[in-house]
GROMACS .gro file of C-alpha atoms in nm:
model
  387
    1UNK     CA    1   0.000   0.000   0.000
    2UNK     CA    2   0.146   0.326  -0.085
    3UNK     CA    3   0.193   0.568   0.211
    4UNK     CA    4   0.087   0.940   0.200
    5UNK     CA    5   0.237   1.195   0.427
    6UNK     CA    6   0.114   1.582   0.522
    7UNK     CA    7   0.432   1.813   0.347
    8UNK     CA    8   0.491   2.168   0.381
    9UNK     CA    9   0.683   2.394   0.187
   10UNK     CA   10   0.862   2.672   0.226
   11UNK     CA   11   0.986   2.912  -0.107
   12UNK     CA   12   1.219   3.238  -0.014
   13UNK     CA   13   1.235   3.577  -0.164
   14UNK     CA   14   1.558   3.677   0.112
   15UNK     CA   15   1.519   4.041  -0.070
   16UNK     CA   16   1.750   4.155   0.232
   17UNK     CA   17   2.071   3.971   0.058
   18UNK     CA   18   2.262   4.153  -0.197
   19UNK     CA   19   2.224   4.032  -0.514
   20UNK     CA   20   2.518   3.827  -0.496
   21UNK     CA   21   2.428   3.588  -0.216
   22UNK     CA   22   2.036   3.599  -0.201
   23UNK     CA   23   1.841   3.300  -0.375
   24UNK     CA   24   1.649   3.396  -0.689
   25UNK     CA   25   1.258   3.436  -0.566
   26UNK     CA   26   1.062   3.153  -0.565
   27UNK     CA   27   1.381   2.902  -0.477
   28UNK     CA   28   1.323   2.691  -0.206
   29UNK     CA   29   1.444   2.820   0.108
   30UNK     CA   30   1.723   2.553   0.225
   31UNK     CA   31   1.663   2.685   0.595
   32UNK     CA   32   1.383   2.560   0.602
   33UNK     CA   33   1.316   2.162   0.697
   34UNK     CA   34   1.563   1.949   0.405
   35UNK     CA   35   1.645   2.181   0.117
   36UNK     CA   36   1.277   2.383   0.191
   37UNK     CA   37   1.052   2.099   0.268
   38UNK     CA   38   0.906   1.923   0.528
   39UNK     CA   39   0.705   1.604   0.510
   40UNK     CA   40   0.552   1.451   0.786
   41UNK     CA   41   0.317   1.165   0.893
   42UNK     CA   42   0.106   1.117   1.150
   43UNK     CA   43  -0.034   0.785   1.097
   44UNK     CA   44   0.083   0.514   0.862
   45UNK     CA   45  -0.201   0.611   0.600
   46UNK     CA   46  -0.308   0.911   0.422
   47UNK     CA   47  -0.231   1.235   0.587
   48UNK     CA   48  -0.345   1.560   0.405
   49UNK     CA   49  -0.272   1.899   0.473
   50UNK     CA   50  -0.581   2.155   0.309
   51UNK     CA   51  -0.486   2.445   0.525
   52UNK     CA   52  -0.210   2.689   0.628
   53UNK     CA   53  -0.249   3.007   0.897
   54UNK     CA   54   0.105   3.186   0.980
   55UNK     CA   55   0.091   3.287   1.353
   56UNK     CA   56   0.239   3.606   1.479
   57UNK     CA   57   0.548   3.449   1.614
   58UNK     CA   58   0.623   3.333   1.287
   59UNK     CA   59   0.504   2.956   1.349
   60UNK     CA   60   0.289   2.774   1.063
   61UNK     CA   61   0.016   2.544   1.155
   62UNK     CA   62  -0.116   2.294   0.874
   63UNK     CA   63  -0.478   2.152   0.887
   64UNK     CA   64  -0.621   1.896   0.702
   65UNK     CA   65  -0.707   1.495   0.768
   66UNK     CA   66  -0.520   1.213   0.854
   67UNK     CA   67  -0.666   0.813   0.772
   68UNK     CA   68  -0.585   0.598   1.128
   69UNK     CA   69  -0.637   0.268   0.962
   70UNK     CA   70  -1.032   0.285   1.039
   71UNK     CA   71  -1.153   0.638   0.980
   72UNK     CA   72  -1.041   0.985   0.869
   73UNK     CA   73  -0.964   1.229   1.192
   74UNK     CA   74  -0.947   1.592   1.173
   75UNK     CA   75  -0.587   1.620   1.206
   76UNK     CA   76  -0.366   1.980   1.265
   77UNK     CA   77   0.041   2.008   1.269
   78UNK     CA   78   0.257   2.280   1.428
   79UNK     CA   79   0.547   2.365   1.314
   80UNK     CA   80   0.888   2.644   1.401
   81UNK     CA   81   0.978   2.889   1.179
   82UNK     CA   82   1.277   2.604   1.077
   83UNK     CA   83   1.035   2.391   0.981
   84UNK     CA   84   1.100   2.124   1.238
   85UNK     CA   85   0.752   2.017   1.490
   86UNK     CA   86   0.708   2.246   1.774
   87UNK     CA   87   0.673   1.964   2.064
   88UNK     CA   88   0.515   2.203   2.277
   89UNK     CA   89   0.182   2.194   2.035
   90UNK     CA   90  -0.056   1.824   2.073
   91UNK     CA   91   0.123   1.530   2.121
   92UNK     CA   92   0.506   1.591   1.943
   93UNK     CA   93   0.370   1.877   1.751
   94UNK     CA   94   0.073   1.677   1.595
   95UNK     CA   95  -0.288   1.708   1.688
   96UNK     CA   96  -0.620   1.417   1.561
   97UNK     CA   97  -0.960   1.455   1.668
   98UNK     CA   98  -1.207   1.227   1.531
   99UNK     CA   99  -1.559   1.315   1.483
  100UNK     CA  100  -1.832   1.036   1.420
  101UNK     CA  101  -1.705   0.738   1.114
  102UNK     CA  102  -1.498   1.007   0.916
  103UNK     CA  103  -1.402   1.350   0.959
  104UNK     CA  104  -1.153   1.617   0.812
  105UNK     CA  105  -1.056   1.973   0.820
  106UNK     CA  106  -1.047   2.186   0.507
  107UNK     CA  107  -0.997   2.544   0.619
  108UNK     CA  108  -0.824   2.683   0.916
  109UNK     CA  109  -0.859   3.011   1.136
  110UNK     CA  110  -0.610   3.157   1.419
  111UNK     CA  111  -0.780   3.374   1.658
  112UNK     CA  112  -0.643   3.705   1.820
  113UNK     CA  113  -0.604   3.507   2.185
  114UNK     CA  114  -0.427   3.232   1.991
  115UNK     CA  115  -0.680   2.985   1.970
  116UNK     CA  116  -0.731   2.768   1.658
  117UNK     CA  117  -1.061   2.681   1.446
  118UNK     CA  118  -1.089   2.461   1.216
  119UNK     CA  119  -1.388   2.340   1.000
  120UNK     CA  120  -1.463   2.093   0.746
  121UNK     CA  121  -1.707   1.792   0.731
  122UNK     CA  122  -1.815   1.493   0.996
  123UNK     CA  123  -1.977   1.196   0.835
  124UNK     CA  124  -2.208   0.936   1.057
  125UNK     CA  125  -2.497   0.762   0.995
  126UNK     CA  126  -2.411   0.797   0.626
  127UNK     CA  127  -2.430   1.157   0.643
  128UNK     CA  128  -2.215   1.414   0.650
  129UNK     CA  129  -2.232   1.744   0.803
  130UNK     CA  130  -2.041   2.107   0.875
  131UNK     CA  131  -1.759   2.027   1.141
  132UNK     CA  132  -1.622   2.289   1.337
  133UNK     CA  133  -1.368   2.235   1.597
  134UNK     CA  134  -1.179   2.492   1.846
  135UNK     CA  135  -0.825   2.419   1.991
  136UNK     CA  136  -0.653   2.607   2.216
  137UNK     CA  137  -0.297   2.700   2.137
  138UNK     CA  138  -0.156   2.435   2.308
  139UNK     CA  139  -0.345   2.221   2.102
  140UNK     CA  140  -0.565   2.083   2.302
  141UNK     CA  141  -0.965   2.102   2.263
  142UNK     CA  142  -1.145   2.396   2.379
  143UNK     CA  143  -1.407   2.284   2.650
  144UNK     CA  144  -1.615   2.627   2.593
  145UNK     CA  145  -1.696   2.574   2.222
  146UNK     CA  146  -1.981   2.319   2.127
  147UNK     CA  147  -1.920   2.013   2.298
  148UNK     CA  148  -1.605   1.926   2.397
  149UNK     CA  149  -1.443   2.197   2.183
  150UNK     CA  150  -1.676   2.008   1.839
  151UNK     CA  151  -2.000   2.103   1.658
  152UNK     CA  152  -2.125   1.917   1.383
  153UNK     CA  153  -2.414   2.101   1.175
  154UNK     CA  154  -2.637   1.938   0.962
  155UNK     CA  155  -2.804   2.187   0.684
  156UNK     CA  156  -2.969   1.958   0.353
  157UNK     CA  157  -3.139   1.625   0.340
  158UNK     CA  158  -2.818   1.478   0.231
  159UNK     CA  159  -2.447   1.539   0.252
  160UNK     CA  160  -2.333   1.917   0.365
  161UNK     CA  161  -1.915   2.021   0.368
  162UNK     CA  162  -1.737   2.342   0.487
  163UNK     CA  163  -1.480   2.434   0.254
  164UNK     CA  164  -1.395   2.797   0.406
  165UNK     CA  165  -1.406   2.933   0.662
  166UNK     CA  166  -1.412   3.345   0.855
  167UNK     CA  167  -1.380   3.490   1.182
  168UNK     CA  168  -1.577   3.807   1.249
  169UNK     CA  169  -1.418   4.088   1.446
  170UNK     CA  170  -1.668   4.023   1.758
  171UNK     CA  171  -1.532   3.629   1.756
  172UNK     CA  172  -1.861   3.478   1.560
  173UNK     CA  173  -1.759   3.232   1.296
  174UNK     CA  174  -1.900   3.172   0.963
  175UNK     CA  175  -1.811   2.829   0.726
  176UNK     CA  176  -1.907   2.813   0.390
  177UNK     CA  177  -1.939   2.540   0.132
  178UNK     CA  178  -2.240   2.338  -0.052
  179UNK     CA  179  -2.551   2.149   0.095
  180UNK     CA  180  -2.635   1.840  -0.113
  181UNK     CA  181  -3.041   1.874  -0.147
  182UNK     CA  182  -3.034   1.487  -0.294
  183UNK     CA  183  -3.139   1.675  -0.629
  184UNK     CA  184  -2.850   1.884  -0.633
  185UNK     CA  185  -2.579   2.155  -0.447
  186UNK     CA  186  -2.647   2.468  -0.331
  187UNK     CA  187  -2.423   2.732  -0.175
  188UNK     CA  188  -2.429   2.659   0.218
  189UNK     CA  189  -2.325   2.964   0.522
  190UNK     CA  190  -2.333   2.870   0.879
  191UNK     CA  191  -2.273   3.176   1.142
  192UNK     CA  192  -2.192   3.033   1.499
  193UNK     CA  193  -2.141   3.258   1.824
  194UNK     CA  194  -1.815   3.271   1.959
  195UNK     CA  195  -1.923   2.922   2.171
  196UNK     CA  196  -2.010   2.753   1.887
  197UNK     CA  197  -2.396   2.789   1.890
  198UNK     CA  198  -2.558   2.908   1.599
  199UNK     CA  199  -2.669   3.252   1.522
  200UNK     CA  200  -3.022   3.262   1.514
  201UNK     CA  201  -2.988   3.663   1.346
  202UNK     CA  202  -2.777   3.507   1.047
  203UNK     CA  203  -3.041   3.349   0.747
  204UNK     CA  204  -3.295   3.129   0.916
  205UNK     CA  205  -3.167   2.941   1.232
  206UNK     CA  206  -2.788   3.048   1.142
  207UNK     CA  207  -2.806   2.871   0.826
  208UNK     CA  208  -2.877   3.007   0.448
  209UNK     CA  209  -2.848   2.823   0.103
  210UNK     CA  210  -2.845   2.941  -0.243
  211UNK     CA  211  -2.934   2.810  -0.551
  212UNK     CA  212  -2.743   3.000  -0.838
  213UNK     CA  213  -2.775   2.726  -1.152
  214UNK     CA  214  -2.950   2.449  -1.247
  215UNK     CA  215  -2.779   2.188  -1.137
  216UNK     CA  216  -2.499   2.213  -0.863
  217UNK     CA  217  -2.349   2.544  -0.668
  218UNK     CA  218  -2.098   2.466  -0.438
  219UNK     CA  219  -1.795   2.763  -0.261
  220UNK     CA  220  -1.474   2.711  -0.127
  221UNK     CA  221  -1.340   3.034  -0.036
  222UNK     CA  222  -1.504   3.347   0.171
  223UNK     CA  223  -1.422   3.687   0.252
  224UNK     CA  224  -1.573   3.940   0.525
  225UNK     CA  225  -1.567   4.302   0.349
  226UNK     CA  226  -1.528   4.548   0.636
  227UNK     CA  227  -1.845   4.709   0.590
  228UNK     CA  228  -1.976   4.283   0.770
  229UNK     CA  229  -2.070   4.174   0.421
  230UNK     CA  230  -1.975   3.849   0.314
  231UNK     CA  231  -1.849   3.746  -0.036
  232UNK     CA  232  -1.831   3.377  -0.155
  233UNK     CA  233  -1.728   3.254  -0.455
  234UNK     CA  234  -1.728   2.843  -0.637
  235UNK     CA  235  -1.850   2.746  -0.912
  236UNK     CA  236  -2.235   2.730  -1.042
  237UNK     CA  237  -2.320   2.450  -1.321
  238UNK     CA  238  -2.570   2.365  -1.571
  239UNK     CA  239  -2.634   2.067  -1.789
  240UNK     CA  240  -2.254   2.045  -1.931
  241UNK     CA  241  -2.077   2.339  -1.800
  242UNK     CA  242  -1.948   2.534  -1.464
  243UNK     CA  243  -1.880   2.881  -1.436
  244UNK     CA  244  -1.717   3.072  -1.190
  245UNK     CA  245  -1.994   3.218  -0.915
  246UNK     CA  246  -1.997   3.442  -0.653
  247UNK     CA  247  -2.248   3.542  -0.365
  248UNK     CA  248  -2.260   3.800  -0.140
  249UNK     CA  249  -2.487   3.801   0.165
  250UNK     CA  250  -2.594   4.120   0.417
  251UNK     CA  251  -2.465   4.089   0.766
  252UNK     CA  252  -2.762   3.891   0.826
  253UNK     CA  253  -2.730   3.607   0.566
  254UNK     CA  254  -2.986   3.778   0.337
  255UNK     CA  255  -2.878   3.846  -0.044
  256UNK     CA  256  -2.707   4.178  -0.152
  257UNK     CA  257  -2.924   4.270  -0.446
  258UNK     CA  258  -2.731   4.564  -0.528
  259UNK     CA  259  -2.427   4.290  -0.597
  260UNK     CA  260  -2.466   4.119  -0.938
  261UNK     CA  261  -2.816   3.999  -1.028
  262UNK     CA  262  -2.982   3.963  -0.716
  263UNK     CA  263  -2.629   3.915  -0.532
  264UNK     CA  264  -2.509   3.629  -0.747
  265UNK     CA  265  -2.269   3.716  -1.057
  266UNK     CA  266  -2.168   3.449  -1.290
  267UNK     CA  267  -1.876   3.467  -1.534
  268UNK     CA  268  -1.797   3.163  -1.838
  269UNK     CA  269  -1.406   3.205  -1.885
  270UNK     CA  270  -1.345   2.817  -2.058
  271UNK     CA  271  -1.496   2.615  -2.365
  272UNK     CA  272  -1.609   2.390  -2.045
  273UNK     CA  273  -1.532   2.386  -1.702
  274UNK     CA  274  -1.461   2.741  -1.449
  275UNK     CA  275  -1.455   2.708  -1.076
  276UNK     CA  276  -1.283   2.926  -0.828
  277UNK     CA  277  -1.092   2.785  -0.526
  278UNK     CA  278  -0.963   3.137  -0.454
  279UNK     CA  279  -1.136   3.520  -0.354
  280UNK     CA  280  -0.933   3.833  -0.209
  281UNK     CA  281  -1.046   4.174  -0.141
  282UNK     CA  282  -0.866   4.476  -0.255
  283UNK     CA  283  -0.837   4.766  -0.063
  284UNK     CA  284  -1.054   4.954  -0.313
  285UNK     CA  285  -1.323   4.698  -0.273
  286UNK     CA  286  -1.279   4.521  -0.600
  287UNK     CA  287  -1.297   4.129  -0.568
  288UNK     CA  288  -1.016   3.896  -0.761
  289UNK     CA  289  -1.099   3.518  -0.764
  290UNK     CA  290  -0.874   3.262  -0.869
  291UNK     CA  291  -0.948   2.906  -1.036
  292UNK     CA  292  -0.968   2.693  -1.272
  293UNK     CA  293  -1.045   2.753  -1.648
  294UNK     CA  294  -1.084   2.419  -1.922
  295UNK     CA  295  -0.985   2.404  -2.256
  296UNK     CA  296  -0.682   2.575  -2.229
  297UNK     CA  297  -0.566   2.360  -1.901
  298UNK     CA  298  -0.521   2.675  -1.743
  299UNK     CA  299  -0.583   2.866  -1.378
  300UNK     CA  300  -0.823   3.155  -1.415
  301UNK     CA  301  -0.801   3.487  -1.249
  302UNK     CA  302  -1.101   3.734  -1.251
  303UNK     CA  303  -1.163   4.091  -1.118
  304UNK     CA  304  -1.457   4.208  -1.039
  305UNK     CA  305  -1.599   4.565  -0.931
  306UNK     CA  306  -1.759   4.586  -0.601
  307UNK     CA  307  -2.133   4.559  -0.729
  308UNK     CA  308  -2.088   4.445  -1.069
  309UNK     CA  309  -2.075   4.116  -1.228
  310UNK     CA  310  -1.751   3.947  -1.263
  311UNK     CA  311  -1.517   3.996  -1.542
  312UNK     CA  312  -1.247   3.776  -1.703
  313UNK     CA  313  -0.883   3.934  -1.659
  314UNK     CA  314  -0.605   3.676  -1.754
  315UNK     CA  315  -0.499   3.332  -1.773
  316UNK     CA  316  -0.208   3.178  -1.631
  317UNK     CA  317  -0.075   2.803  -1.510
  318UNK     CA  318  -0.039   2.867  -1.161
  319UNK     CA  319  -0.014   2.643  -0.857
  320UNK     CA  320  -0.341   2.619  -0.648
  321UNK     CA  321  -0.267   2.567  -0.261
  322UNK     CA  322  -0.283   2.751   0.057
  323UNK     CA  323  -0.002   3.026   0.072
  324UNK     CA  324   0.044   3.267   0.363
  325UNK     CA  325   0.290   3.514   0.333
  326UNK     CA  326   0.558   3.501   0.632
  327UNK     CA  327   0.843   3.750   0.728
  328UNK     CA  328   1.178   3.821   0.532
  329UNK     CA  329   0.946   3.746   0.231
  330UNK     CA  330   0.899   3.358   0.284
  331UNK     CA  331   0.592   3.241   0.159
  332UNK     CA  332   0.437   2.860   0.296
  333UNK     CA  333   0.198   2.679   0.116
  334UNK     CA  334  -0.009   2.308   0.148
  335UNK     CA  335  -0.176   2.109  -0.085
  336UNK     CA  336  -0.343   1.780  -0.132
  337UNK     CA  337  -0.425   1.490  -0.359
  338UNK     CA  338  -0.729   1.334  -0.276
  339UNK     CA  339  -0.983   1.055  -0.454
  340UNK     CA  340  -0.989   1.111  -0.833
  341UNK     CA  341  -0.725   1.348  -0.909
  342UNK     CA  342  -0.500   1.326  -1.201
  343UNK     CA  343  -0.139   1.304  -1.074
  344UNK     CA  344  -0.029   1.445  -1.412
  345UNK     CA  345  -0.188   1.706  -1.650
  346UNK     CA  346  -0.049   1.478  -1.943
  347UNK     CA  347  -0.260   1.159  -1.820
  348UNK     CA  348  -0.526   1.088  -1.696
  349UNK     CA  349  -0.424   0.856  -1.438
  350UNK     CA  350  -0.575   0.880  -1.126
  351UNK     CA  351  -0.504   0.853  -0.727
  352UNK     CA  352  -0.698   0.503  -0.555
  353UNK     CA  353  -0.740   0.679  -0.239
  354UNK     CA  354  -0.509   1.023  -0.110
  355UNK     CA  355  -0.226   1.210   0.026
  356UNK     CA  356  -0.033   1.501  -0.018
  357UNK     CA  357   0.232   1.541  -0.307
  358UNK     CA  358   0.471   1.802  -0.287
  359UNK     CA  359   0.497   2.038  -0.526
  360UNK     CA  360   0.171   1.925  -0.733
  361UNK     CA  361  -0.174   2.163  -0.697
  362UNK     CA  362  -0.488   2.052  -0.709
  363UNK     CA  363  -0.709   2.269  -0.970
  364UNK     CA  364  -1.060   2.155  -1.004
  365UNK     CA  365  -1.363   1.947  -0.853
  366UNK     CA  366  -1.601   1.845  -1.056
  367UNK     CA  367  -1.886   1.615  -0.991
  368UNK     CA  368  -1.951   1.329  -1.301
  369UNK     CA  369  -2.272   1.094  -1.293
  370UNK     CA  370  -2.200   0.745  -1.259
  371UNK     CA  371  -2.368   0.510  -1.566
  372UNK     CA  372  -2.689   0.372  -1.433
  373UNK     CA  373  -2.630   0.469  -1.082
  374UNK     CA  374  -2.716   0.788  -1.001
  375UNK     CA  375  -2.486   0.813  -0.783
  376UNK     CA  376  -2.226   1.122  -0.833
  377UNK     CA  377  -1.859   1.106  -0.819
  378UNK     CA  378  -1.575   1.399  -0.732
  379UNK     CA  379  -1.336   1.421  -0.983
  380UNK     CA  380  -1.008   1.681  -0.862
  381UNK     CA  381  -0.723   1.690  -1.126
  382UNK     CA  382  -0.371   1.848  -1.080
  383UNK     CA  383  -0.028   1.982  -1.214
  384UNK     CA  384   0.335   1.998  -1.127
  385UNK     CA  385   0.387   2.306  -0.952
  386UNK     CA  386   0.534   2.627  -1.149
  387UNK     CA  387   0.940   2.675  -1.095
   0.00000   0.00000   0.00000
């Protein structure tokens, strides 16, 4: 059986060496971990990192899941600024937490006091639900969120999964991702309180969902504007295409019709496919998402102005992970390769189960029908990173 292990990276700018002596950008830095990289496992399985926070004191914390021989456990790695474990975090700088059959983190939050949330999906009972779970910097589970430090939130009929996830400035939370209705997706938001309960004042019972196209709408990345809007943006599909899609919701979960068409804004890049993984904010309020783009095999950026619908901008091949930008002008980043994706953008040979591969991105999701099933399948594909 091949063995997966969580890996981190670490690329240098050094822009404080003369010319001479500094590394071009982008090199690995060799003072960090072996030659710029780290790998580590946590269980003799699949471990795979999906997340990456920077902490003021220049530590980087990796979140993701991690396969114990039975189940998948939420699973979250500290690490100095050398890249080696910081044995004062978990057990040996490695923390799991399982939740129900299966469970896994797929975004990541630091607080100001230090604290650490992470959210992603719980599955029992053969469903699966939001997971949220609090640690506190030591790494061990926060007692005064949900129960135990864990919530699990159930929001369709059928499957429901946090990709993203935001911490307001009065400590509420709010996870984002898709709510399988058994017919199809649609966008899912979850506000909690800063104990994990949900907001009643956000949608209807905490929770919202939105249908954007006919057939599946799912987000994986979310931003709070500072005026307590939030802005999240995925994909939106029809009968053979996706297109990049973004929401954004009033402070209390309702639709900003002044944003798009009635808050949602669409925008076909690709012959096929467009999802975004990515969404910043500019200072002057414009939104830039960043995903994936078909036909071309390529990463799509687009820009759009706050209140209009979303424009095209350029095309490149770029790496799609986690990056935080560190001091000295070190960047970190994390990825994954999970069920289904391609381990090279020349075949189309896929991955039995998952892990981690350095220095590969994953780029898409898609969801295929199965022949005389019914059933739907994920389908994630990826490239060697860009030198």
């Amino acid at each position: 059986m091949m063995r997966h292990t969580l890996s981190v990276l670490l690329w240098a700018a050094a822009l404080a060496l003369p010319p001479a002596a500094r590394a071009n950008t982008g090199d690995l830095d060799p003072a960090f971990g072996t030659g710029g990289q780290v790998v580590t496992p946590i269980f003799n399985g699949y471990d795979v990192a999906s997340a990456l926070v920077l902490q003021p004191d220049g530590k980087l914390v990796a979140a993701g899941h991690a396969y114990n021989a039975s189940n998948t456990v939420f699973a979250l790695v500290r690490y100095n600024t050398d890249g080696s474990l910081d044995g004062s975090f978990g057990t040996g700088g490695k923390v799991t937490t399982a939740i129900g059959t299966g469970s896994g983190a797929t975004a990541l939050v630091l607080q100001p006091d230090g604290k650490l949330v992470a959210a992603g999906y719980a599955s029992s009972a053969g469903k699966t639900t939001f997971a949220l779970v609090r640690y506190n910097a030591s790494g061990s589970l926060d007692a005064s969120f949900g129960t135990g430090g864990k919530v699990t939130t159930p929001i369709g009929s059928v499957d429901d999964e946090a990709f993203a996830l935001v911490l307001e400035p009065d400590g509420k939370l709010v996870a984002a991702g898709y709510s399988d209705r058994g017919s199809n997706n649609a966008v899912a938001l979850v506000r909690y309180n800063a104990n994990g309960s949900l907001d009643t004042s956000f949608g209807t019972g905490g929770k919202v969902t939105t249908a954007i196209g006919s057939v599946d709408d799912e987000v994986f990345a979310l931003v709070l504007q500072p005026d307590g809007k939030l802005v999240a943006a995925g994909y939106t599909s029809g009968a053979n295409s996706t297109a990049f899609a973004l929401v954004r919701y009033n402070a209390d979960g309702s639709l900003d019709t002044g944003f798009g068409t009635g808050g949602k804004g669409t925008t076909a890049i690709g012959s096929i496919d467009d999802e975004a993984f990515a969404l910043v904010l500019q200072p002057d309020g414009k939104l830039v998402a960043a995903g994936y783009s078909s036909g071309a095999s390529n990463t799509a950026f687009a820009r759009q102005r706050a209140g209009l619908r979303p424009r095209a901008l350029q095309r490149r091949w770029e790496p799609r992970w986690e990056f935080r930008h560190g001091r000295e002008g070190h960047h970190a980043g994390a990825g994954r390769l999970r069920r289904g994706q391609c381990a090279r953008p020349s075949t189309r040979r896929e991955a039995r189960r998952g892990g981690l591969l350095v220095q590969r991105q994953r780029h898409r999701l898609r969801r295929r029908a199965l022949p005389g099933t019914g059933l739907r399948r994920r389908h994630r594909a990826s490239a060697r990173a860009v030198r």
